Amino acid sequence: MQAASKKSSRRTPPVSGALQTEVLVIGGGITGAGVARDLALRGIDCILVERYDINAGASGANHGLLHSGARYVSKDASAAAECRKEGALLKKLASDCIEDTGGLFVAIEGDDERFVADFPRLCARSGIDARSLPVEDAREMEPLLSDKLIAAYRVPDASVDPFKLTLENVHQARALGGSLLRHSEVTGFEIDRHRIVRTRLKNLLTGETFFIQADQVLNAAGAWAKEIAALAGCSLNLLYSKGTLLVTHNRLTRQVINRLRPSSNADILVPGGTVSILGTTSIRIDNLDAIYPTVEETDFILEEGASMIPALEKTRFIRAYAGVRPLLGSSTEGDDRKVSRGFALIDHAESGLNNFATITGGKLTTYRLMAEKAADLISQRLGVSTPCQTRTEPLPSAAGAKWTKPGLAPRMWIKEHAPDDILLCECEMVPKSVVDNLISSIRQQNGTPDLKALGVRSRIGKGACQGTFCALRTGAYLYDKGEVKEEEGLDGIRAFISERWRGIRPLLWDTPLIQAELQEAIYCGMYGLEL
């Protein structure tokens, strides 16, 4: 009762017809989810809103690399040190989401030998443990490395599952009283006396307009933060840098492999479960509605990556995807890799709004620190003295978040050996019992268990067939369960396959081309679905 009284005293008088909360967080990527968890642990009410689904932006379209910081030692020592500290912290506190692979930085003939010689000194400057390896030892550890290797260093890189990480942050925030509203787009703010009084939103599934009244509003909308700030009459100086990545059919290496040279395109290969992810690019864009990988980018990434790992030339790739990094910096032309990967917490009180702030920039590896800084500002404004707990409290595992983990569904399915538990996704061996589990979890979040939502929370569609067979089976199962009716299920299949197609199209050579022909025959020829 005392806690309720304190919460009530922090709130402004309610406005009729609006949902009430202390803090509205805009953006369901890893930063917004981290802020929601941090606030919940401090006893602060929070509603997290997302236009689509969790990780719809850059949080769901990255390498899945937990940086040691070595990547940034030459251009941004401060960002490198941040990555080192946060990466080490997350390995202890969110180990369930991380595979501690370790990493190698390798140079090949023709690379800048002065940079290679400086690398250990630069790492030491940021406190990063970089140990020299004989090239013979490096090639013994990773046999696919080029025989033109001239130097190798071991660093504490790792891979992280960004979907599981975000889902578990959201899960704990909700368990502590927070709310998640998906498919809710912010369309405007009502401002009075230098404060946001109400935020206007639109439910993209129903078309309904609704309002949220919050004492504080935090903009954590990633690449869309500039647009959200503009709705409130505030300006942000952001650059948009598109990064394209390729997914291999099989896992190629045990460790993260980095090219030992100043940051450039296509110089990182990250193992993630049963696949490896190669990338990325850094291309300045102006239009956030045209984020997709191109054939030219795919060809370039493959050519560059093959100089480090020649086997990539003959490797089968199953998907390409692209995300956009919001970077803080000037709007002048130039190399976006020179722009800091650090983050910024912007207090819009300087622009005349006393209850609005933006957290932007940064990286997946530093999301927790970004959330801590944002929650510190909000707590100060609300008069809450409870300190941050995410620095010391382990991130709890969540039942509804576990199915993104490669290999878990097959192990469960084989162990249970239930004869009626048929496989809906054969590539990743996801049975209907897992889909039932996910439907229940999504329902508990007041969500709709459509095919796309199931794909975000599981391995469905992520295997070699890229949804060719599992979209059909899972869609049919949703009809059987009564979860979709009439055209809903067909629309869901079309949307799911179309999304996968964006990532298949740039890879249409050899086996993927044959597979695409089969997919077209099934969906267009047999079911009349124009993709």
Coordinates of N, CA and C in Angstrom, one line a residue, residues 12 24 26 188-200 212-218 232 353-357:
T12 N 0.9 13.1 -12.4 CA 0.1 14.3 -12.6 C -1.4 13.9 -12.6
L24 N 6.3 6.7 -20.4 CA 6.1 6.1 -21.7 C 7.4 6.0 -22.5
I26 N 9.1 4.9 -26.0 CA 8.7 4.7 -27.4 C 9.9 3.9 -28.1
G188 N 1.4 11.6 -32.6 CA 1.4 13.1 -32.2 C 1.5 13.2 -30.7
F189 N 1.8 14.5 -30.3 CA 1.9 14.8 -28.9 C 1.0 16.0 -28.7
E190 N 0.4 16.0 -27.5 CA -0.3 17.2 -27.1 C 0.5 17.9 -26.0
I191 N 0.9 19.1 -26.3 CA 1.9 19.9 -25.4 C 1.2 21.1 -24.8
D192 N 1.5 21.2 -23.5 CA 0.9 22.4 -22.8 C 1.9 22.8 -21.7
R193 N 2.3 24.0 -21.7 CA 3.1 24.6 -20.7 C 4.5 23.8 -20.6
H194 N 5.1 23.6 -21.7 CA 6.4 23.0 -21.8 C 6.4 21.6 -21.4
R195 N 5.3 20.9 -21.4 CA 5.2 19.5 -21.1 C 4.4 18.7 -22.1
I196 N 4.7 17.5 -22.4 CA 3.8 16.6 -23.2 C 2.7 16.1 -22.2
V197 N 1.5 16.5 -22.5 CA 0.4 16.2 -21.7 C -0.2 14.8 -22.1
R198 N -0.3 14.6 -23.4 CA -0.8 13.3 -23.9 C -0.1 12.9 -25.1
T199 N 0.1 11.6 -25.3 CA 0.7 11.1 -26.6 C -0.4 10.4 -27.3
R200 N -0.6 10.7 -28.6 CA -1.6 10.1 -29.4 C -1.0 9.0 -30.2
I212 N -2.1 8.1 -24.4 CA -1.4 7.7 -23.2 C -0.9 9.0 -22.5
Q213 N -1.3 9.1 -21.2 CA -0.8 10.2 -20.4 C 0.3 9.7 -19.5
A214 N 1.5 10.3 -19.6 CA 2.7 9.9 -18.9 C 3.4 11.1 -18.3
D215 N 3.9 10.9 -17.1 CA 4.7 12.0 -16.5 C 6.0 12.3 -17.3
Q216 N 6.6 11.2 -17.8 CA 7.8 11.4 -18.6 C 7.7 10.6 -19.9
V217 N 8.3 11.1 -20.9 CA 8.2 10.4 -22.2 C 9.7 10.2 -22.7
L218 N 10.0 9.0 -23.0 CA 11.4 8.7 -23.5 C 11.3 8.2 -24.9
A232 N 7.4 16.2 -31.7 CA 7.3 17.0 -30.5 C 7.9 18.4 -30.7
L353 N 10.9 21.4 -23.7 CA 10.0 20.3 -23.2 C 10.6 19.7 -22.0
N354 N 10.0 19.8 -20.9 CA 10.6 19.4 -19.6 C 10.4 18.0 -19.2
N355 N 9.6 17.2 -20.0 CA 9.4 15.8 -19.6 C 9.6 14.9 -20.8
F356 N 10.6 15.3 -21.7 CA 10.8 14.5 -22.9 C 12.3 14.4 -23.0
A357 N 12.8 13.1 -23.4 CA 14.2 12.9 -23.6 C 14.4 11.8 -24.7

